[in-house]
Coordinates of C-alpha atoms in Angstrom, one line a residue:
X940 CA 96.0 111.2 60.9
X941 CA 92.6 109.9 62.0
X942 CA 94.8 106.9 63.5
X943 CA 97.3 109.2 65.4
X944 CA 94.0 111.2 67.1
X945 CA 92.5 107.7 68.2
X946 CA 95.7 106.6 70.0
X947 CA 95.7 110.1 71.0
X948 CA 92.5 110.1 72.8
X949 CA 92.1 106.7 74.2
X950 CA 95.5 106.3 76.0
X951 CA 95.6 106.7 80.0
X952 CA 98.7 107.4 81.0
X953 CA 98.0 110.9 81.8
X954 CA 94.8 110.3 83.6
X955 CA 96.6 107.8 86.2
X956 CA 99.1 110.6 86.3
X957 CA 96.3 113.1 87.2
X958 CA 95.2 110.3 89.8
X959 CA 98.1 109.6 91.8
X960 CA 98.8 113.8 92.0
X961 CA 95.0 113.9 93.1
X962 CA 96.0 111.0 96.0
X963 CA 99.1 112.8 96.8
X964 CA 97.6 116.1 97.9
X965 CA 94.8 114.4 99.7
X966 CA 97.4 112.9 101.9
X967 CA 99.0 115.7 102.0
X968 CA 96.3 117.7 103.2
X969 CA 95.7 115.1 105.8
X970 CA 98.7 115.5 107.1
X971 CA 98.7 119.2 107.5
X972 CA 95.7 118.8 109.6
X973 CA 97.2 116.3 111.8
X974 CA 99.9 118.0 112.2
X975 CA 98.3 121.2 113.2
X976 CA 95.8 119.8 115.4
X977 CA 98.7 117.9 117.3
X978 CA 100.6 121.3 117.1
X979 CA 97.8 123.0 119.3
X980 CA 97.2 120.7 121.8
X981 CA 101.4 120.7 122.2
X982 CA 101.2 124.4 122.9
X983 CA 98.2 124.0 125.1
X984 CA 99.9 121.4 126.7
X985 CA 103.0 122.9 127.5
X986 CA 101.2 126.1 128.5
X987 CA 99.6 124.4 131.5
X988 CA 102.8 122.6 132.3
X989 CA 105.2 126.2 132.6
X990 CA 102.5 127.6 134.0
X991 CA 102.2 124.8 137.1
X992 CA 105.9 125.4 137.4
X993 CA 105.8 129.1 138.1

């Protein structure tokens, strides 16, 4: 039994798991902010463009 916890507690698959989630949603986050921030300036942009054509 004493084996079984050992093995149990000193393997690291999960933690690179955990690690390449954590990587994940930091890009992902990135990319939402990106995105939005490029999303704003299109509206503003295209504002001022309809706007000059009226």
């Amino acid at each position: 039994m004493l084996r079984y916890l050992t093995a149990f507690l000193s393997d690291q698959s999960g933690a690179t798991a955990i690690e390449y989630g954590l990587i994940a949603a930091g890009i992902a986050v990135a990319i939402i902010a990106v995105v939005q921030s490029l999303g704003t300036n299109l509206n503003a942009t295209f504002g001022s463009v309809s706007s000059a054509l009226k």
